[in-house]
Coordinates of C-alpha atoms in Angstrom, one line a residue:
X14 CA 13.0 -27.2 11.5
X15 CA 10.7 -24.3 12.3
X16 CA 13.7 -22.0 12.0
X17 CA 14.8 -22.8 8.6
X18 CA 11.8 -20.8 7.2
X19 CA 12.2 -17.7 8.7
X20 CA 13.1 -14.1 7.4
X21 CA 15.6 -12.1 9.9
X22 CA 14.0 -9.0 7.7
X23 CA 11.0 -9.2 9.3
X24 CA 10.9 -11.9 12.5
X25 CA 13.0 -13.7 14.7
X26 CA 12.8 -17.4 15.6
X27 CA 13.6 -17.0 19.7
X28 CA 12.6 -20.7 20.9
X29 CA 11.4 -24.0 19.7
X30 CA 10.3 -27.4 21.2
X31 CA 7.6 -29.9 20.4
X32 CA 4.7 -27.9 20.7
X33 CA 5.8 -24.6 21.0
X34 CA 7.4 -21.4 19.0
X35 CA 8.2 -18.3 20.5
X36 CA 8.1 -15.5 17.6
X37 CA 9.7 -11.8 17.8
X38 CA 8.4 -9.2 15.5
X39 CA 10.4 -6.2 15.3
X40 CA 8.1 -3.9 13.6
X41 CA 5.0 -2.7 15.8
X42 CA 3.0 -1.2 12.8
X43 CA 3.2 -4.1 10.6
X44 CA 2.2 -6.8 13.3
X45 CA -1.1 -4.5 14.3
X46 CA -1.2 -4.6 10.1
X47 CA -1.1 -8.4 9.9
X48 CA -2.7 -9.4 13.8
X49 CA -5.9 -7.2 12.3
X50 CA -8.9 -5.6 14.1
X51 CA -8.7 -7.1 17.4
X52 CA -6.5 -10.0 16.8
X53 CA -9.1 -11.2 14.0
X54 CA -6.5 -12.3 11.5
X55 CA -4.9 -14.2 14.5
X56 CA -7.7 -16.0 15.3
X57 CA -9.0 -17.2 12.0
X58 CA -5.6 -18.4 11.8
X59 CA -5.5 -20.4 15.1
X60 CA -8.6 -22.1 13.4
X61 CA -7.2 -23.1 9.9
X62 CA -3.9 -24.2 11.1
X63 CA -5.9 -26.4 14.2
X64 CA -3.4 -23.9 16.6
X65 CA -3.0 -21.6 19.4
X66 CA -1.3 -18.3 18.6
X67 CA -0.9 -15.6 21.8
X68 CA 0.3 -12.3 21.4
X69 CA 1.9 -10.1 23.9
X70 CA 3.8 -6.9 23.2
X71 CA 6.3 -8.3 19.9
X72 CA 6.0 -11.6 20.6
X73 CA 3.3 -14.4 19.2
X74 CA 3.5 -17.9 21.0
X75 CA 2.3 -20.5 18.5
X76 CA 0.9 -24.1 20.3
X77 CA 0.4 -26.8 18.1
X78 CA 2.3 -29.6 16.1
X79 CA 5.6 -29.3 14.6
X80 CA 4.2 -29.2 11.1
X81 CA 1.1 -26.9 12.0
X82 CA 3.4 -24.8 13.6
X83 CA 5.7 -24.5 10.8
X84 CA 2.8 -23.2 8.6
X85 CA 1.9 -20.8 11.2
X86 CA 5.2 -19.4 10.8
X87 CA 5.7 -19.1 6.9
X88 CA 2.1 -17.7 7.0
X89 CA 3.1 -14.7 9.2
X90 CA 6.4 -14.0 7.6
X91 CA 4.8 -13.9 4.3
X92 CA 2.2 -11.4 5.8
X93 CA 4.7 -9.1 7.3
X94 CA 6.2 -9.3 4.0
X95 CA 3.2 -8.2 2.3
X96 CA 2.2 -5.6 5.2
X97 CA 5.1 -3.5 3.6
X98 CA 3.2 -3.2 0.4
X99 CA -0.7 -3.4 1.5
X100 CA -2.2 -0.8 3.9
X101 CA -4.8 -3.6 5.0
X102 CA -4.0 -6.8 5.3
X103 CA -7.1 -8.8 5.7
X104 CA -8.6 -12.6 6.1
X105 CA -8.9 -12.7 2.0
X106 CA -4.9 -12.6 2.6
X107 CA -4.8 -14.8 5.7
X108 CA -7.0 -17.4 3.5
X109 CA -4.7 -17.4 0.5
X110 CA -1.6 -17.8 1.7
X111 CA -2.3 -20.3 4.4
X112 CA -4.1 -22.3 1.3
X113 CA -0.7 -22.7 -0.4
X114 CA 1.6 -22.5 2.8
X115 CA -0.5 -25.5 4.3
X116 CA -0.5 -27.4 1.5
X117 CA 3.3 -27.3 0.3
X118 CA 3.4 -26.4 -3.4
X119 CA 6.8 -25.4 -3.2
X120 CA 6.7 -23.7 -6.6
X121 CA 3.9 -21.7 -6.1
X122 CA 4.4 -20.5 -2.6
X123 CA 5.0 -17.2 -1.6
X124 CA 8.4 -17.2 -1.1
X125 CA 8.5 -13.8 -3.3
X126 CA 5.6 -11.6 -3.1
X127 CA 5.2 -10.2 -6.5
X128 CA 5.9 -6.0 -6.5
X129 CA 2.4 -4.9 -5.6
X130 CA 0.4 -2.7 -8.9
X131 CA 0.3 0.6 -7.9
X132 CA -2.6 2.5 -8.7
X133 CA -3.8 6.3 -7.6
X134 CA -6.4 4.6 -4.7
X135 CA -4.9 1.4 -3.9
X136 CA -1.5 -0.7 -4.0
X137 CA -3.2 -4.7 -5.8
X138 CA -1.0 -7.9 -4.6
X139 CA -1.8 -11.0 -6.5
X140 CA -3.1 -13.1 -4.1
X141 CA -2.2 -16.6 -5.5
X142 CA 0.3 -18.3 -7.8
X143 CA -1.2 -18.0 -11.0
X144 CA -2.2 -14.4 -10.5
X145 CA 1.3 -13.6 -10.0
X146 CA 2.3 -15.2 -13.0
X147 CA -0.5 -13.6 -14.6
X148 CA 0.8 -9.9 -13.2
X149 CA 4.4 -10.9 -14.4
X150 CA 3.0 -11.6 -18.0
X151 CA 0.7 -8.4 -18.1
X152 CA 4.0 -6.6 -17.7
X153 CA 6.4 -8.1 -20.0
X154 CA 3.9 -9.6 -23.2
X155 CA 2.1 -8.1 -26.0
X156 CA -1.0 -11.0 -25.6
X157 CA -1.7 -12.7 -23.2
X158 CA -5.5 -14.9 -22.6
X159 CA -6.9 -15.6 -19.3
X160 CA -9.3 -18.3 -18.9
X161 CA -11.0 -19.5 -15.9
X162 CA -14.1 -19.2 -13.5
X163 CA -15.7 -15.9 -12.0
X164 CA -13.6 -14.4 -9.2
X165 CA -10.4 -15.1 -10.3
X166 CA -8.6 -11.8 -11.4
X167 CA -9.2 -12.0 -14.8
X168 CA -10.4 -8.3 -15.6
X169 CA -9.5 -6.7 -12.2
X170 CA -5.5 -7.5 -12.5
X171 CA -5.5 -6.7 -16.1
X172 CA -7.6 -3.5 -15.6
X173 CA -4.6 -2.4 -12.3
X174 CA -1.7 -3.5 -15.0
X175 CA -3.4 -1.7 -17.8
X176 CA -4.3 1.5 -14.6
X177 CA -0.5 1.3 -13.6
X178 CA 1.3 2.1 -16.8
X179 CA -1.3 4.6 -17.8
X180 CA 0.0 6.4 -14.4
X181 CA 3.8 5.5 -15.4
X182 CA 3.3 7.1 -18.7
X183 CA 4.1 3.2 -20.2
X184 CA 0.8 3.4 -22.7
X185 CA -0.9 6.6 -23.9
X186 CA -4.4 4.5 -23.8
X187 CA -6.3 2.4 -22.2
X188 CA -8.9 0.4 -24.0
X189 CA -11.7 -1.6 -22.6
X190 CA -13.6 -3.9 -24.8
X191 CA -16.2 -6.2 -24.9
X192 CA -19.0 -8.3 -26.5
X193 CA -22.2 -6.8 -26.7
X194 CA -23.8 -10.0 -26.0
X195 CA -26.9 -10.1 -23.3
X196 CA -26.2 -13.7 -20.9
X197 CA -29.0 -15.7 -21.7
X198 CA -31.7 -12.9 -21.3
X199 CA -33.8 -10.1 -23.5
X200 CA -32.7 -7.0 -22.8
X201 CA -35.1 -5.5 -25.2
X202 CA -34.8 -2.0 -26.4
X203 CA -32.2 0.2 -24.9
X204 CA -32.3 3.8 -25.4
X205 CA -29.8 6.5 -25.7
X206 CA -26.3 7.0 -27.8
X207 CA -24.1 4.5 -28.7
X208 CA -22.2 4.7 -25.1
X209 CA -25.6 4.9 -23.6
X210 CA -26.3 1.3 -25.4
X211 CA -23.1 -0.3 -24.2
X212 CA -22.6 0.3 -20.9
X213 CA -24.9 -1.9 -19.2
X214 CA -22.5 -5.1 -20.5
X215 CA -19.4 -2.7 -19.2
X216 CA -20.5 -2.6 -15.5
X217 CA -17.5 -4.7 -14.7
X218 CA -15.0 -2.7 -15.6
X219 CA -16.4 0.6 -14.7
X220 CA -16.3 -0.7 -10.9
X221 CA -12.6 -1.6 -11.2
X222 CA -11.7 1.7 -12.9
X223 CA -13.5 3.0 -10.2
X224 CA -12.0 1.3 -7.4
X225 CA -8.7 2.0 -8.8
X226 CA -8.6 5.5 -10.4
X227 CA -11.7 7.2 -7.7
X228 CA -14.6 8.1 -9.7
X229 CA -13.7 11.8 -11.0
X230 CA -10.0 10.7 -12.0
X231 CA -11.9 8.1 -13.8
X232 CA -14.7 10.8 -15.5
X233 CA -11.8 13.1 -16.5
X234 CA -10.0 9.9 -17.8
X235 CA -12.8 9.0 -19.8
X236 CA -13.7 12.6 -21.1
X237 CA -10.2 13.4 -22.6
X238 CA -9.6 9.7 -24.2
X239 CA -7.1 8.3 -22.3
X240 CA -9.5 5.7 -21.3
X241 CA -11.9 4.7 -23.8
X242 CA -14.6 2.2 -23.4
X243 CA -15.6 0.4 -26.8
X244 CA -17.6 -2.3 -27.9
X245 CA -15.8 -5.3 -29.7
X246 CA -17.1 -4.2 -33.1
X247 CA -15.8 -0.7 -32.8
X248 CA -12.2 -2.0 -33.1
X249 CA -12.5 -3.6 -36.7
X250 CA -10.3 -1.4 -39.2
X251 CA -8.3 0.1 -36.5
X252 CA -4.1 0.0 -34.9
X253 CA -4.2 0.2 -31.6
X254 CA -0.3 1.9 -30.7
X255 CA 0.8 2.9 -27.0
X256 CA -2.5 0.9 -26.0
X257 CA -3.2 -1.6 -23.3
X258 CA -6.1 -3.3 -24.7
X259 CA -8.2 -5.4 -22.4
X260 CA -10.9 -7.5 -24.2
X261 CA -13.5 -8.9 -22.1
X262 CA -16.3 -11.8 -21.6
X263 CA -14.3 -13.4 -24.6
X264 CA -15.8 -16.7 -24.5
X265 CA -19.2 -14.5 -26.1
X266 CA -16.8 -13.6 -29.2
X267 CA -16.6 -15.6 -32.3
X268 CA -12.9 -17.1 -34.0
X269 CA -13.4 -14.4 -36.8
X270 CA -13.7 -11.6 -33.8
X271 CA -11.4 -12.5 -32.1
X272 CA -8.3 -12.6 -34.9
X273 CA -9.7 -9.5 -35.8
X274 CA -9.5 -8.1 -32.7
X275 CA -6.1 -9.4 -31.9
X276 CA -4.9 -8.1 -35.7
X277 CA -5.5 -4.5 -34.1
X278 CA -1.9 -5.1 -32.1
X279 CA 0.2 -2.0 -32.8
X280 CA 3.6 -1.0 -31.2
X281 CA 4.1 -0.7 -27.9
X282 CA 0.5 -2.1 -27.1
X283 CA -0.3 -4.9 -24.9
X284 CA -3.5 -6.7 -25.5
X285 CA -5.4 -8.9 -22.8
X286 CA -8.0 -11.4 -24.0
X287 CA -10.1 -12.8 -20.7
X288 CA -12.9 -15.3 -20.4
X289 CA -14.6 -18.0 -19.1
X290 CA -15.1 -20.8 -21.8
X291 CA -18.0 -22.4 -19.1
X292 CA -20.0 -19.2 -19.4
X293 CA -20.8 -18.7 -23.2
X294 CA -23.8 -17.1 -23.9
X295 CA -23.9 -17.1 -27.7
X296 CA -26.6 -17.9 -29.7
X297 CA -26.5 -21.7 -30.3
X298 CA -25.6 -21.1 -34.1
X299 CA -22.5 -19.1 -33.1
X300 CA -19.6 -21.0 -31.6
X301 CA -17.4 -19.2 -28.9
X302 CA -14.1 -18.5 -30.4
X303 CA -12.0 -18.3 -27.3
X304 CA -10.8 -22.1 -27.0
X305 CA -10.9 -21.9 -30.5
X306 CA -8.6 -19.7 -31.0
X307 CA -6.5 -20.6 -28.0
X308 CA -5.9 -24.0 -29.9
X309 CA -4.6 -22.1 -32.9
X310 CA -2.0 -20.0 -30.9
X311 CA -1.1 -22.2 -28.8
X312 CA 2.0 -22.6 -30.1
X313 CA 3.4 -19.1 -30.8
X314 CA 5.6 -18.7 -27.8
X315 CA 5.2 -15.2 -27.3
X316 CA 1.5 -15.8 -26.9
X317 CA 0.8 -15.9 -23.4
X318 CA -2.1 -18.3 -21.8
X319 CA -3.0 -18.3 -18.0
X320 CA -5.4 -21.2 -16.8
X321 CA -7.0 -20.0 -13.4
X322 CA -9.3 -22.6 -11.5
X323 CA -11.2 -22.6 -8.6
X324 CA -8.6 -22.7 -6.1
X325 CA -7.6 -19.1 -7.5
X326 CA -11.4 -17.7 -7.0
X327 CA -11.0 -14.7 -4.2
X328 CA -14.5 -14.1 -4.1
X329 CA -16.6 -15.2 -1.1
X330 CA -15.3 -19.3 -0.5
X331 CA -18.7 -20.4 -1.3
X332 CA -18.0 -19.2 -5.0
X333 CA -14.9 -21.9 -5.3
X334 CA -17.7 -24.8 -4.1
X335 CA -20.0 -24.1 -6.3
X336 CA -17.9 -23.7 -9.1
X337 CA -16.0 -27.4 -8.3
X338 CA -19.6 -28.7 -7.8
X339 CA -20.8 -27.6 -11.2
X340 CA -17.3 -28.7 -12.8
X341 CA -18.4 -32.4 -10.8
X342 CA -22.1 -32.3 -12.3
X343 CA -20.6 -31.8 -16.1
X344 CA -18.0 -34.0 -15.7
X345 CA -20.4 -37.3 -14.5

């Protein structure tokens, strides 16, 4: 049984019986990628599939029952799949996959790992089902929403799509938008230029610039226009062509913002509208427009909308509990 999931590319099935599976790896560098730091990855694996996983030279003995064992295996062929693509593979990964491995969706397994996002600092794998959807749709759409919690992906894949055809010469631009709204505090005065003003509510995307690009890519970026960082107002009366437009926090834009800002679509642009409807921090005399609007183009099929929940959250695990237990509270 074990044998039927296994990838001659990357391991070979050598013996099975009731409790046992002896695994040959062929590829030293990619099993000290997936085994981790002193066998770390290994053994937070032993302890989500309830197994016993040895290592010696290529070959991993995995104890346990036939079904936990079975796991075990899909989890490390889909990691050796994903070492060829990742420098680092680490327990973020081993957490992921085993989530979906142990649990069977058969449609939103990792059977294909999507083609990683290559960007000048780092190669970004989508880390769950949705996200590789997601990645598939930032690729081939002109608009596509995301909606969900905090820690899903939203802005970071978007801003590594947006990062990679900058690179690949794709898009001329890259444009980075946002409300200007404060969440449910008094910022008070802010001094400075316009910029100066704004990028307090643009931290976000800064930091995944950053972590993409390195800091003076990013700068020089920045300074010759390539990149430009604009607040949701500064878009009215403009066409956006050869852009990839990523507008963020939408849930704090109204209906009329965000058809304007979607109007902006010239050609060969993509535009990415992100946000979580359960964050809104809008006056109450202003209604978010982002369900809103997700209602009305609903039905345009070349209109792309992702729903990301909790189980998508790659933050630290606590973030997906809290998030359910808040989603409980509102819902009794």
């Amino acid at each position: 049984m074990v044998s039927s999931i296994n990838s001659t590319n990357f391991l070979q099935v050598l013996e099975t019986n009731s409790d046992t599976v002896n695994l040959h790896i062929k590829n030293n560098i990619n099993l000290a990628k997936i085994s981790g730091t002193h066998d770390e990855n290994f053994l937070l694996l032993e302890k989500l599939s309830n197994t016993k996983i040895s290592l010696r030279g290529n070959h991993i003995t995995i104890k346990g029952n036939n079904k936990n064992s079975e796991t075990v295996v899909s989890v490390i062929n889909l990691l050796l799949k994903k070492s060829f693509e990742k420098d680092d593979i680490d327990q973020e990964d081993v957490k992921s996959i085993f989530s979906f491995e142990s649990k069977n969706l058969a449609d939103e397994k990792f059977t294909e790992i999507a083609p990683g996002i290559k960007t000048l600092k780092k190669t970004v794998l989508p880390r769950t089902a949705k996200q590789k959807k997601y990645v598939k749709d930032l690729r081939s759409n002109n608009i596509i929403f995301a909606l969900g919690p905090a820690g899903t992906g939203k802005t970071y894949l978007a801003v590594a799509v947006a990062v990679e055809k900058l690179i690949k010469g794709d898009v001329e631009k890259i444009i980075l938008s946002r409300p200007a709204v404060e969440a449910g505090e008094n910022l008070g005065f802010l001094p400075g230029d316009m910029k100066e003003k704004i990028d307090p509510y643009l931290i976000p995307l800064y930091d995944a610039l950053h972590e993409l690009l390195g800091f003076e890519k990013m700068q020089k970026r920045i300074e010759d226009g390539s990149i430009e960082i604009a607040p949701l107002a500064f878009m009215r009366g403009r066409t956006l062509k050869n852009s990839f437009v990523i507008l963020d926090e939408a849930q704090n834009a109204t209906k009329t913002q965000i058809k304007m800002f979607l109007t902006r679509l010239g050609d060969n642009s993509t535009m990415v509208v992100n946000g979580d409807p359960s964050q809104v921090d809008l006056v109450k005399s202003h209604t978010s427009g982002l369900s809103q609007s997700i209602g009305i183009l609903k039905e345009i099929e070349e209109v792309k909308i992702v729903y990301f929940d909790s189980k998508d959250v790659q933050r630290h695990p606590l973030v997906s509990k809290i998030i359910n237990a808040y989603e409980n509270n509102e819902d009794a």
